[in-house]
mmCIF file of C-alpha atoms in Angstrom:
data_model
loop_
_atom_site.group_PDB
_atom_site.id
_atom_site.type_symbol
_atom_site.label_atom_id
_atom_site.label_comp_id
_atom_site.label_asym_id
_atom_site.label_seq_id
_atom_site.Cartn_x
_atom_site.Cartn_y
_atom_site.Cartn_z
ATOM 1 C CA MET A 1 0.000 0.000 0.000
ATOM 2 C CA LYS A 2 1.322 3.439 -0.934
ATOM 3 C CA GLN A 3 1.659 5.726 2.118
ATOM 4 C CA ILE A 4 2.510 9.368 2.713
ATOM 5 C CA PRO A 5 6.268 9.704 3.391
ATOM 6 C CA THR A 6 7.308 10.309 7.022
ATOM 7 C CA LYS A 7 9.031 13.520 5.931
ATOM 8 C CA TRP A 8 8.548 15.777 2.910
ATOM 9 C CA LYS A 9 8.969 19.430 2.057
ATOM 10 C CA THR A 10 8.008 22.235 -0.266
ATOM 11 C CA LYS A 11 9.744 25.582 -0.800
ATOM 12 C CA ARG A 12 8.042 27.003 2.307
ATOM 13 C CA LEU A 13 7.097 24.017 4.478
ATOM 14 C CA ILE A 14 8.628 20.918 6.016
ATOM 15 C CA VAL A 15 6.224 18.169 7.105
ATOM 16 C CA ALA A 16 7.494 15.403 9.383
ATOM 17 C CA ASP A 17 6.243 13.063 12.089
ATOM 18 C CA LEU A 18 5.490 14.771 15.383
ATOM 19 C CA ARG A 19 8.211 14.400 18.025
ATOM 20 C CA LYS A 20 7.364 14.077 21.722
ATOM 21 C CA GLU A 21 9.071 17.384 22.573
ATOM 22 C CA GLU A 22 6.776 19.190 20.098
ATOM 23 C CA ILE A 23 3.467 18.115 21.695
ATOM 24 C CA HIS A 24 2.981 21.259 23.811
ATOM 25 C CA HIS A 25 3.719 23.615 20.905
ATOM 26 C CA VAL A 26 1.423 21.750 18.501
ATOM 27 C CA GLN A 27 -1.357 21.651 21.129
ATOM 28 C CA SER A 28 -1.024 25.436 21.395
ATOM 29 C CA LEU A 29 -1.447 25.756 17.622
ATOM 30 C CA TYR A 30 -4.482 23.467 17.739
ATOM 31 C CA GLU A 31 -6.055 25.592 20.491
ATOM 32 C CA LYS A 32 -5.665 28.757 18.412
ATOM 33 C CA GLY A 33 -8.287 27.275 16.083
ATOM 34 C CA ASN A 34 -10.782 27.027 18.950
ATOM 35 C CA TYR A 35 -12.973 29.709 17.338
ATOM 36 C CA ILE A 36 -14.246 27.127 14.838
ATOM 37 C CA HIS A 37 -16.340 25.523 17.575
ATOM 38 C CA GLN A 38 -18.784 28.424 17.364
ATOM 39 C CA TRP A 39 -19.811 26.907 14.023
ATOM 40 C CA ASP A 40 -19.310 23.176 14.482
ATOM 41 C CA GLY A 41 -20.693 22.950 18.024
ATOM 42 C CA GLY A 42 -17.642 21.015 19.230
ATOM 43 C CA LEU A 43 -15.633 21.607 22.377
ATOM 44 C CA LEU A 44 -11.951 22.340 22.839
ATOM 45 C CA ASP A 45 -10.057 19.133 23.595
ATOM 46 C CA GLU A 46 -7.183 20.185 25.840
ATOM 47 C CA GLY A 47 -5.467 16.808 25.546
ATOM 48 C CA PHE A 48 -6.029 16.195 21.837
ATOM 49 C CA VAL A 49 -2.450 16.312 20.530
ATOM 50 C CA LYS A 50 -0.932 14.308 23.399
ATOM 51 C CA ARG A 51 -3.656 11.654 23.159
ATOM 52 C CA CYS A 52 -3.245 11.390 19.388
ATOM 53 C CA TYR A 53 0.531 11.054 19.800
ATOM 54 C CA LEU A 54 0.362 8.425 22.560
ATOM 55 C CA GLU A 55 -2.781 6.474 21.670
ATOM 56 C CA GLY A 56 -3.696 7.469 18.124
ATOM 57 C CA ASP A 57 -6.982 8.795 16.770
ATOM 58 C CA LEU A 58 -8.042 5.777 14.769
ATOM 59 C CA PRO A 59 -11.187 4.647 12.992
ATOM 60 C CA PRO A 60 -12.693 1.278 13.937
ATOM 61 C CA GLY A 61 -10.238 -1.432 12.950
ATOM 62 C CA GLY A 62 -7.358 1.067 12.567
ATOM 63 C CA ARG A 63 -3.836 0.067 13.609
ATOM 64 C CA LYS A 64 -1.530 2.417 15.498
ATOM 65 C CA LYS A 65 1.607 0.863 14.004
ATOM 66 C CA THR A 66 0.739 2.393 10.621
ATOM 67 C CA LEU A 67 -0.324 5.752 12.065
ATOM 68 C CA GLY A 68 1.829 8.828 11.677
ATOM 69 C CA PHE A 69 0.864 12.118 13.304
ATOM 70 C CA ARG A 70 2.065 14.990 11.114
#
């Protein structure tokens, strides 16, 4: 199965797997988008990034070993 590479870049962006030391910073970025909940009715998930990194955010039958959080 063809998968997205673990690291790739463009002229202005580098995309790579999340590292443990980046969790806090990425959570902060996620929280800056909190305004969207006024339209989607969702709630801010203060542990979203850490949970996704440690446990994964998988569909039914998904496997964490093939999950990459970028």
